[in-house]
mmCIF file of C-alpha atoms in Angstrom:
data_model
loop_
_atom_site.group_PDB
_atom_site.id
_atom_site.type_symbol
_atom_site.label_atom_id
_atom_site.label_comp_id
_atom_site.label_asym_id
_atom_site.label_seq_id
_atom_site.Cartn_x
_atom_site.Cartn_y
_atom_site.Cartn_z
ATOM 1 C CA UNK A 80 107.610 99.306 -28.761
ATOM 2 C CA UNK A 81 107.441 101.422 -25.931
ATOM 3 C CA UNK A 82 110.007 104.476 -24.630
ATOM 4 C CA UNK A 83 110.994 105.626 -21.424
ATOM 5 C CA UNK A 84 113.605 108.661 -20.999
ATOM 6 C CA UNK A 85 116.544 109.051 -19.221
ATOM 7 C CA UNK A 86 117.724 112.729 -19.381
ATOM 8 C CA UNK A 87 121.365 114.560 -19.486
ATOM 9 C CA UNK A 88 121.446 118.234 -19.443
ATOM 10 C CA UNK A 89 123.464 119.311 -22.260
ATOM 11 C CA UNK A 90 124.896 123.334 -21.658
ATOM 12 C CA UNK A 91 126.119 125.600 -23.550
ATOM 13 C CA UNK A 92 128.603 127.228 -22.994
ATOM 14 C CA UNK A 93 146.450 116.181 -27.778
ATOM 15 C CA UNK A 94 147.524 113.183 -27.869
ATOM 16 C CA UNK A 95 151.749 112.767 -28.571
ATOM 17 C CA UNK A 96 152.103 111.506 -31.836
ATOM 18 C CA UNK A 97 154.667 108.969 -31.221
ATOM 19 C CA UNK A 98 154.770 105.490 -30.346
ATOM 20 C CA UNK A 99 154.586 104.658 -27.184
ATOM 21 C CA UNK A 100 153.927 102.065 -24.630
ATOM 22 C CA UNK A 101 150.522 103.765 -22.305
ATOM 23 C CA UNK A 102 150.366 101.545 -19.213
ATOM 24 C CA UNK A 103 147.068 101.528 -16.404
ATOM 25 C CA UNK A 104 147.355 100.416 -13.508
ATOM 26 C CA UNK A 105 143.883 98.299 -12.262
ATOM 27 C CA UNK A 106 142.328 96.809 -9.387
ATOM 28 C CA UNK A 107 139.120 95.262 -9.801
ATOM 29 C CA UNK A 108 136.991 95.703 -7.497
ATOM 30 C CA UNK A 109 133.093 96.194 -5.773
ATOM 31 C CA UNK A 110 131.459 99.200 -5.173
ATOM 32 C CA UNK A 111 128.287 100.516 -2.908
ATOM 33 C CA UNK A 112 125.780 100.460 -5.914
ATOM 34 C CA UNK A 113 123.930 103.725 -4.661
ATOM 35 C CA UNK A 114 127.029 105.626 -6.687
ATOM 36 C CA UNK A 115 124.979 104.190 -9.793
ATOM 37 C CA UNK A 116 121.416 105.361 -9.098
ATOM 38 C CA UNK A 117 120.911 106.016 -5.585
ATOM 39 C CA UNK A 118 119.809 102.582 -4.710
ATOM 40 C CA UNK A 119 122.028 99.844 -3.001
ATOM 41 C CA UNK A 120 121.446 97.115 -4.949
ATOM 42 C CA UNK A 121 123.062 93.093 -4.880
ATOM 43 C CA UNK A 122 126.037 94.018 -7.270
ATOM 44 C CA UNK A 123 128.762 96.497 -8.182
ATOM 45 C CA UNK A 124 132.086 96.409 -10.120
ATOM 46 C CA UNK A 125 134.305 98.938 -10.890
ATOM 47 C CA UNK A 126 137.740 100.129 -11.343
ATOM 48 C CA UNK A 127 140.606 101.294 -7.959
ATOM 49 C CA UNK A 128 137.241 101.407 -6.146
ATOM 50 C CA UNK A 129 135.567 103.958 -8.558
ATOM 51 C CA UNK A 130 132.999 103.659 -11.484
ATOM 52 C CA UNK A 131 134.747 102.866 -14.672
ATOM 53 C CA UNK A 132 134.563 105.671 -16.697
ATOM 54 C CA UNK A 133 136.469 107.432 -14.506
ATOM 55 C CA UNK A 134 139.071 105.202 -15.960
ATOM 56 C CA UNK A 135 139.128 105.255 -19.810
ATOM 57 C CA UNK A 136 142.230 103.948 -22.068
ATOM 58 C CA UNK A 137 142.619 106.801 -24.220
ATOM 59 C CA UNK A 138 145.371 105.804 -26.430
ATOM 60 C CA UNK A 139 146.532 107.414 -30.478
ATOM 61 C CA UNK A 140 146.765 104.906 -32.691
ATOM 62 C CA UNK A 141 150.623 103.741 -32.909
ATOM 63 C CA UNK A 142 150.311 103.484 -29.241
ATOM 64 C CA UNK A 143 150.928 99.806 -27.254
ATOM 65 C CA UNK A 144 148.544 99.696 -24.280
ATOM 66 C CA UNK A 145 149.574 97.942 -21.122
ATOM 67 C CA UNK A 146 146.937 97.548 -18.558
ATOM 68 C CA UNK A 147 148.196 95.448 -15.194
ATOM 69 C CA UNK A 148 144.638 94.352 -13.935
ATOM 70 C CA UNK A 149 144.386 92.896 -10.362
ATOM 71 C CA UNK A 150 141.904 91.056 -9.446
ATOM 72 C CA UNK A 151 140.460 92.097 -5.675
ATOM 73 C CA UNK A 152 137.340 90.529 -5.919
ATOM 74 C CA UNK A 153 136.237 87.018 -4.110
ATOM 75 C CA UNK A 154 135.936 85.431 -7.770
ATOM 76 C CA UNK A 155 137.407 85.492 -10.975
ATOM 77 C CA UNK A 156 137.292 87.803 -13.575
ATOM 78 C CA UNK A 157 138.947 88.610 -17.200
ATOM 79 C CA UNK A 158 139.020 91.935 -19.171
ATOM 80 C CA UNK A 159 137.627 91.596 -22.837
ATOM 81 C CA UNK A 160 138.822 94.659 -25.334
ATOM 82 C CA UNK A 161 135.748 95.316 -27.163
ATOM 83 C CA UNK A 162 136.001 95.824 -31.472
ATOM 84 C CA UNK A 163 139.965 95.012 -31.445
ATOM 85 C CA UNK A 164 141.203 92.213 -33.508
ATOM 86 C CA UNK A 165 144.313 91.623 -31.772
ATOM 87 C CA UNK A 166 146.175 91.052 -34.892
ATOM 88 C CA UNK A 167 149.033 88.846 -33.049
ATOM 89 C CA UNK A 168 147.841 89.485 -29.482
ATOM 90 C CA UNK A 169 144.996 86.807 -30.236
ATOM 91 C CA UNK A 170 145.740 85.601 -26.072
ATOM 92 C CA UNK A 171 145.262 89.362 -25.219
ATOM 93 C CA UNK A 172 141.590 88.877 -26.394
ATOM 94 C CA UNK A 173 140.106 89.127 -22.458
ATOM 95 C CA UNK A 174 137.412 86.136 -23.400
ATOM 96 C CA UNK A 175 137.474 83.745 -20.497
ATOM 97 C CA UNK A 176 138.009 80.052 -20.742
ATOM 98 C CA UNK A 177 138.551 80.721 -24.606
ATOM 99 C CA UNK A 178 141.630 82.811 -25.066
ATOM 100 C CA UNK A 179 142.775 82.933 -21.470
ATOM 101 C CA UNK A 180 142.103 81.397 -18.007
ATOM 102 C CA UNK A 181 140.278 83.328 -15.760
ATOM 103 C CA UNK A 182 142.492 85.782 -13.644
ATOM 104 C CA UNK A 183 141.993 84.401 -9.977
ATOM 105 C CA UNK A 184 141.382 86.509 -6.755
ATOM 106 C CA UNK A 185 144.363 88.009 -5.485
ATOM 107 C CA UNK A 186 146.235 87.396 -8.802
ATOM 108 C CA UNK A 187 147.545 89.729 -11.777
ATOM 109 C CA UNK A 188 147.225 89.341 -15.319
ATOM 110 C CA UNK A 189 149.262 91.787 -17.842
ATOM 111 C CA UNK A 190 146.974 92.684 -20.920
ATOM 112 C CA UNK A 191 149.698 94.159 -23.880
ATOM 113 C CA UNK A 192 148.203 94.548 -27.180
ATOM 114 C CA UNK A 193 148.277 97.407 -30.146
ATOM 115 C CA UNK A 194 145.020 98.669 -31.417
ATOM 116 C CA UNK A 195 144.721 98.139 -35.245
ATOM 117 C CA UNK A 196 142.750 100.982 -35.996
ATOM 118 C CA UNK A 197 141.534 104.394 -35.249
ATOM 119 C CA UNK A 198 138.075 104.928 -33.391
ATOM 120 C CA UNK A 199 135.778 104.298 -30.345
ATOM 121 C CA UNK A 200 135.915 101.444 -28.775
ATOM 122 C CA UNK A 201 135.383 99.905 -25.158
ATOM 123 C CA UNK A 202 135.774 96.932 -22.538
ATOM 124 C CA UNK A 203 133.893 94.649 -20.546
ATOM 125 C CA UNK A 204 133.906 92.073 -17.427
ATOM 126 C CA UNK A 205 133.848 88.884 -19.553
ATOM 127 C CA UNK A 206 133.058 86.175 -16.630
ATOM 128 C CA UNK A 207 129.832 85.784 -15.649
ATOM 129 C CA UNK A 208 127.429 89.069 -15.335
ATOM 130 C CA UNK A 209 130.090 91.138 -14.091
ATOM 131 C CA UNK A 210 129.828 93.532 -16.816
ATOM 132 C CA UNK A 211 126.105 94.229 -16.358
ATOM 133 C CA UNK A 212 126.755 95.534 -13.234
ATOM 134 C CA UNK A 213 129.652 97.976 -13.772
ATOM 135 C CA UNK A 214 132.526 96.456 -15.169
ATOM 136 C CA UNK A 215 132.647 98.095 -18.685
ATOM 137 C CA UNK A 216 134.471 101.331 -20.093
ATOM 138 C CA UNK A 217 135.599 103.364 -22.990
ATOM 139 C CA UNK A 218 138.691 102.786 -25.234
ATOM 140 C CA UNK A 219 139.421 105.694 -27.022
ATOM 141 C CA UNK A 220 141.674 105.481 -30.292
ATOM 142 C CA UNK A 221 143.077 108.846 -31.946
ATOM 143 C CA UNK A 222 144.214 109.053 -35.093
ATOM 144 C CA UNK A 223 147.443 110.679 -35.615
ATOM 145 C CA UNK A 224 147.086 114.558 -37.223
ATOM 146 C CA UNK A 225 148.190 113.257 -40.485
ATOM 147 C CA UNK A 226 145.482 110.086 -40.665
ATOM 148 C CA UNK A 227 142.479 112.535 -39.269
ATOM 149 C CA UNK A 228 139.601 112.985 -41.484
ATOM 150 C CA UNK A 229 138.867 116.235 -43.152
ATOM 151 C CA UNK A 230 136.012 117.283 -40.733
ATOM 152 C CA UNK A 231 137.736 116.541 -37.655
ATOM 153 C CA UNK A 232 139.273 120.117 -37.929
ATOM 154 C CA UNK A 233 135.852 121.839 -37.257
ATOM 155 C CA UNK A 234 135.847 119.776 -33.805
ATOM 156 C CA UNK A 235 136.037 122.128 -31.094
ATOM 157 C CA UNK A 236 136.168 119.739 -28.588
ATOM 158 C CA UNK A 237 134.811 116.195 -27.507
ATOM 159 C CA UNK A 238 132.897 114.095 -25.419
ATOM 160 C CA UNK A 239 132.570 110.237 -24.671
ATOM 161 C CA UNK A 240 129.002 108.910 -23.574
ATOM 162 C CA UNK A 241 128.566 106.029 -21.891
ATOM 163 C CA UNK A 242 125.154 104.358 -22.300
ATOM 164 C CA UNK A 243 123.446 101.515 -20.536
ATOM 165 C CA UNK A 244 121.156 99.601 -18.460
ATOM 166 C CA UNK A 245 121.334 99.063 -14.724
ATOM 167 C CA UNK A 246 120.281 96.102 -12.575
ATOM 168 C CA UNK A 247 119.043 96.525 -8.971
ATOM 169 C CA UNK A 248 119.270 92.525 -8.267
ATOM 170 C CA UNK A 249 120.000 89.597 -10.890
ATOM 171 C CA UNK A 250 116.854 89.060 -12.776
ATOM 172 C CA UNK A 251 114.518 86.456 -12.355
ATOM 173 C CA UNK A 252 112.211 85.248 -15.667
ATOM 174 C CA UNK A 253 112.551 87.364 -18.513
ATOM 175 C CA UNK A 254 115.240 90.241 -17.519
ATOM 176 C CA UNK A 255 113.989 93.694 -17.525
ATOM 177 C CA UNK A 256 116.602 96.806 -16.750
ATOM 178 C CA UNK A 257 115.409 99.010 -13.586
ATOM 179 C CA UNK A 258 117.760 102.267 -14.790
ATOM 180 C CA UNK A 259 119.509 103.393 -17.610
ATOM 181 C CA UNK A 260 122.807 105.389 -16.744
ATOM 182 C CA UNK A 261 124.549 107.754 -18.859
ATOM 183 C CA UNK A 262 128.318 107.940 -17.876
ATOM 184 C CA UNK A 263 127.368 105.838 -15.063
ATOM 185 C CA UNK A 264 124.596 107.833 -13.719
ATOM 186 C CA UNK A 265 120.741 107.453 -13.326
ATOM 187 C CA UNK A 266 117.713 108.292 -11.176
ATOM 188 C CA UNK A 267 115.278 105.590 -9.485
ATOM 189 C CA UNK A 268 112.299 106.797 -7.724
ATOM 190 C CA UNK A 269 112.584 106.270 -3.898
ATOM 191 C CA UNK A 270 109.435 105.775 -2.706
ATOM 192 C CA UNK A 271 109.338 102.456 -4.741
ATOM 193 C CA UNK A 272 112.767 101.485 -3.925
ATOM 194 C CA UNK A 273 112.037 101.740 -0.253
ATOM 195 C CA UNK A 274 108.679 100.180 -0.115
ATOM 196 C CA UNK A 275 110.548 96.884 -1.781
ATOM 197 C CA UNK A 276 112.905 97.171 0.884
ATOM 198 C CA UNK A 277 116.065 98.515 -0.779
ATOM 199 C CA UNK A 278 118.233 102.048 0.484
ATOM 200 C CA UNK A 279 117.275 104.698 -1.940
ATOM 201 C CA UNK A 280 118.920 108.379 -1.699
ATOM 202 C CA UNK A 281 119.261 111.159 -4.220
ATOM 203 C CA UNK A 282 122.226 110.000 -6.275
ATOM 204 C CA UNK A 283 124.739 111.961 -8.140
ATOM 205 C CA UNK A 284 123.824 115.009 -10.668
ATOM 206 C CA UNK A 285 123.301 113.968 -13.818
ATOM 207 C CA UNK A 286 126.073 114.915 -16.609
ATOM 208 C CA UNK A 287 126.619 118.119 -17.819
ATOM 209 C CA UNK A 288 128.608 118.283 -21.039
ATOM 210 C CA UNK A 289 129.637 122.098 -21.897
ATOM 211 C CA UNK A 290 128.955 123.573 -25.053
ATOM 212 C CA UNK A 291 129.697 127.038 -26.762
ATOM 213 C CA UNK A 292 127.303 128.604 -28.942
ATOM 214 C CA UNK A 293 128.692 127.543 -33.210
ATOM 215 C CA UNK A 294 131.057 125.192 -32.301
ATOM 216 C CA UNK A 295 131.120 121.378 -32.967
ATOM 217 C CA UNK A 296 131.486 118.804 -31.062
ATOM 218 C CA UNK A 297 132.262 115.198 -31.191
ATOM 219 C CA UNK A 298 130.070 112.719 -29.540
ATOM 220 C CA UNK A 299 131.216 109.377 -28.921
ATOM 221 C CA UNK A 300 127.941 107.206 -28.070
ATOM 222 C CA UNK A 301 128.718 103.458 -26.550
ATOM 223 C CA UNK A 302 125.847 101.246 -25.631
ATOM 224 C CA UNK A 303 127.793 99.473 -23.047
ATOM 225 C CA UNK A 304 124.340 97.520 -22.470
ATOM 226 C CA UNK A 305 123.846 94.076 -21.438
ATOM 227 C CA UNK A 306 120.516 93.968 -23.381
ATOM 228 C CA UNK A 307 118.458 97.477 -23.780
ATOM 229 C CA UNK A 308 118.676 99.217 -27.144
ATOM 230 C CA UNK A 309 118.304 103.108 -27.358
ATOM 231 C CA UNK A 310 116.693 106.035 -29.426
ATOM 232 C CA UNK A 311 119.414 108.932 -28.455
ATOM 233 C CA UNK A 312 118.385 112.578 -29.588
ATOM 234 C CA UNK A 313 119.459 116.113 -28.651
ATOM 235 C CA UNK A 314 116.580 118.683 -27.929
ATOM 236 C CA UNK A 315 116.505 121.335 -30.613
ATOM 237 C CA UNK A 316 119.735 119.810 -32.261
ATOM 238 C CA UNK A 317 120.159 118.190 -35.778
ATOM 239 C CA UNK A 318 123.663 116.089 -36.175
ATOM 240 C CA UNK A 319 125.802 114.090 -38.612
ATOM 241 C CA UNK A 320 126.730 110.567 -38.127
ATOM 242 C CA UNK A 321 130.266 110.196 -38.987
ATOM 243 C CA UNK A 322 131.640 106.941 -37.697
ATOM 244 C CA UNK A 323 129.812 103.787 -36.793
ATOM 245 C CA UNK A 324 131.777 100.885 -34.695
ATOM 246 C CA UNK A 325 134.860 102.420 -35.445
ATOM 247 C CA UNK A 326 134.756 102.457 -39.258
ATOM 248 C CA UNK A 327 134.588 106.348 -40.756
ATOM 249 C CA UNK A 328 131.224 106.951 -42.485
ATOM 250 C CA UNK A 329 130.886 109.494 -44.752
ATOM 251 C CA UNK A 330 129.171 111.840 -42.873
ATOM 252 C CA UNK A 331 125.448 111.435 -43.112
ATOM 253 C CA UNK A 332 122.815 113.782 -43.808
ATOM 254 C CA UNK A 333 121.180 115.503 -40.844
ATOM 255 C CA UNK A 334 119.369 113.544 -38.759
ATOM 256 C CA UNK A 335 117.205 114.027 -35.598
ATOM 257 C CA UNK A 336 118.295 110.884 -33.506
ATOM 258 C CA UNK A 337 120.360 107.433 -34.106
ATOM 259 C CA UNK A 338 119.141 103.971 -32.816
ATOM 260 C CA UNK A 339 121.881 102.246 -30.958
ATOM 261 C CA UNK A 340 121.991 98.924 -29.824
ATOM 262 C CA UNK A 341 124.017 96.762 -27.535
ATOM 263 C CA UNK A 342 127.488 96.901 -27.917
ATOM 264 C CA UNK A 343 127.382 99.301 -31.241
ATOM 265 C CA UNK A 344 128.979 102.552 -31.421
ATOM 266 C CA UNK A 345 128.450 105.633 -33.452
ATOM 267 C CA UNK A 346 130.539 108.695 -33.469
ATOM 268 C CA UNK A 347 128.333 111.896 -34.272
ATOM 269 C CA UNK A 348 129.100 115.349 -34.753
ATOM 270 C CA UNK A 349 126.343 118.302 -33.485
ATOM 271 C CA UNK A 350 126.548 121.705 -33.906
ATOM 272 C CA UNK A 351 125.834 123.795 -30.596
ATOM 273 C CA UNK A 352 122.780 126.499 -31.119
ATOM 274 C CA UNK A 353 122.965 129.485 -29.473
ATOM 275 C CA UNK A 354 119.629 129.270 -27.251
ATOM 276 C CA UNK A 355 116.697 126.708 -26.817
ATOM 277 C CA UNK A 356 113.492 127.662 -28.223
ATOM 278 C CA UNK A 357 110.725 127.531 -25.977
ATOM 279 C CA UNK A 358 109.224 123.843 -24.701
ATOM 280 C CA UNK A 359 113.131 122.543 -25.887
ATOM 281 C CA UNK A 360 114.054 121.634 -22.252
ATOM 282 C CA UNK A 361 115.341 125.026 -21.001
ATOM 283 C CA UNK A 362 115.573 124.137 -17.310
ATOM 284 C CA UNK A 363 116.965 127.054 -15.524
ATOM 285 C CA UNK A 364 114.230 129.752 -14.922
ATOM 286 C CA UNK A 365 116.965 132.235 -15.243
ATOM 287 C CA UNK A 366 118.031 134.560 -18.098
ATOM 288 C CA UNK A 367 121.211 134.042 -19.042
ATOM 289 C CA UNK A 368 123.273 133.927 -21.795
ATOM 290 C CA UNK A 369 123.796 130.264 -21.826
ATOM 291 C CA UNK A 370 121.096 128.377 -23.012
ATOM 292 C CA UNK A 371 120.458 124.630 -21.644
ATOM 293 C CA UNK A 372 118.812 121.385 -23.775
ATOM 294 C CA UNK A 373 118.629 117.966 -22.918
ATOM 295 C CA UNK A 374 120.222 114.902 -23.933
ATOM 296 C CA UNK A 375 117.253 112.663 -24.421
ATOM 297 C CA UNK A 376 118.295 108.311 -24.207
ATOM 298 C CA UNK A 377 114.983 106.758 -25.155
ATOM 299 C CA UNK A 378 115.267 102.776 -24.070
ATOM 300 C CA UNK A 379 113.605 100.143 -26.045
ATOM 301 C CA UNK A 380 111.363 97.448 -24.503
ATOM 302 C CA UNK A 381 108.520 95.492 -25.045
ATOM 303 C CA UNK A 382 108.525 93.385 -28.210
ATOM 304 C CA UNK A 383 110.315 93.106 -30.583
ATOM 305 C CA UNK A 384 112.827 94.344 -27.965
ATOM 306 C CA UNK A 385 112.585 92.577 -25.089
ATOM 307 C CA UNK A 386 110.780 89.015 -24.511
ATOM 308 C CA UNK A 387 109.465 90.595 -21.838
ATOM 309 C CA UNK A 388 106.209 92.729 -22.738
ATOM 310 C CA UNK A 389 105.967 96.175 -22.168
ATOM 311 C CA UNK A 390 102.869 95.871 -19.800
ATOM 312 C CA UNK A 391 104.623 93.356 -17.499
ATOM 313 C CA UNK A 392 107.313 95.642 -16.755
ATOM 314 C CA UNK A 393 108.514 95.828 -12.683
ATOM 315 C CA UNK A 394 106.964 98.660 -10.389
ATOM 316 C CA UNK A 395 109.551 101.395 -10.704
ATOM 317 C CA UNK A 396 110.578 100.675 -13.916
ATOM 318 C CA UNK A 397 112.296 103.872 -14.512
ATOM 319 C CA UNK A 398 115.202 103.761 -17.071
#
């Protein structure tokens, strides 16, 4: 087993209880893959012509979701609900050629279902490999203030975070990942982009996710992978696992990082430290009173993880 980092810089520094009916409003469609990683690769989904995270279902439990999802794209496409049951909504289920025909270009398809639980969920593309590259997103359940567990007061505030690997071109032999995004975001190195013939620039800045010295937050980790597994830790930071694929735990002991793998969620709750210690990731060369750590997503490959082994990996293999 072998590990290669992909870092987020981690600072310092109400949902209506009744039922309702939430609609979204989608339109499938491509993007220019350099929003990704900086490199223009062969494929891009996303969502009204943006990544998907920028588009979450956020939802309190209670609540029916309606999500009108056109399809602009030249082929077909379907929208699978990731962790629901669909208790009576079975055709809502989003799994192509199974529980629905596939929506057709130029053609609308009305998803209605009520989630049957509390929790962290997410969707997916569910025709073809359209969810490896970019079709996938969270789906955020609340619970209502009178079904919220007893630590859920401490939260200050919290954060979703989107993990998972990123494709440059469809794979050929035994798939290997080239990036690994966080909320959609990663870093390739140019050089070896352009000498393989592909547009490489810098990219967008890497998430920041605001902390205040004491608090706690609540970190919702999705590994909306189509294969790589992660080791996710939080320089200088100890944290409590309190939910894992949207079942409440009770909260675990501390621990120093979680293994997720594809399609698995885990809810976790860190307390933010006042400063980094020294050799903790402290970027800025600045005092200040805000101190700075990393957000360290470790991916998995070589065997047992990948058939592929982890000295035949690609030049530029840079998750």
């Amino acid at each position: 087993m072998h590990l290669l980092t992909s870092l987020s810089l981690l600072l310092l520094g109400a949902s209506q209880a009744s039922s309702r009916v939430v609609r979204y409003d989608w339109n499938i469609t491509t993007l220019n893959t350099t929003i990704f990683d900086g490199v223009r690769g062969a494929l891009g989904y996303g969502i009204n012509n943006e990544p998907c995270d920028q588009h979450p279902i956020e939802v309190t439990f209670g609540d029916e979701v309606e999500v009108h999802v056109t399809n602009q794209l030249t082929e077909q496409t379907c929208i699978h609900w990731h962790g629901l049951r669909q208790f009576g909504t079975q055709e809502m289920d989003g799994v192509s050629g199974i529980t629905q025909c596939q929506i057709q270009p130029n053609v609308t398809a009305i998803y209605r279902f009520k989630p049957d639980k509390c929790g962290t969920f997410w969707f997916h593309g569910h025709e073809e490999v359209q969810y490896a590259y970019g079709l996938r997103g969270p789906l955020i359940v609340h619970c209502p203030a009178d079904q919220k567990q007893s630590w859920e007061k401490d939260v200050y505030k919290e954060y979703t975070v989107l993990l998972a690997d990123w494709y440059h071109d469809l794979p050929v032999g035994a798939p290997i990942w080239d990036t690994v995004l966080i909320n959609n975001v990663g870093r390739y190195n140019c050089t070896v982009a352009e000498a393989a013939g592909l547009e490489c620039g810098p990219g967008r800045p890497l998430p920041r996710f605001q902390f205040v010295p004491g608090k706690k937050y609540l970190l919702r980790l999705i590994n909306t992978s189509a294969m790589a597994a992660f080791k996710v830790s939080i320089d200088g930071h100890t944290f409590q696992v309190v939910a894992s694929d949207a079942d409440y735990l009770k909260p675990s002991t501390l621990v120093n990082s979680v293994t997720i793998n594809v399609a698995q969620r885990y809810d976790i709750l860190v307390q933010a430290k006042s400063s980094p210690s020294q050799g903790q990731g402290q970027i800025s060369q600045k005092k200040t009173a805000l101190g700075s750590y990393w957000l360290r997503v470790n991916s998995l490959f070589g065997l047992p993880w990948t058939a592929r082994p982890a000295d035949q990996v690609p030049d530029g293999f840079n998750p």
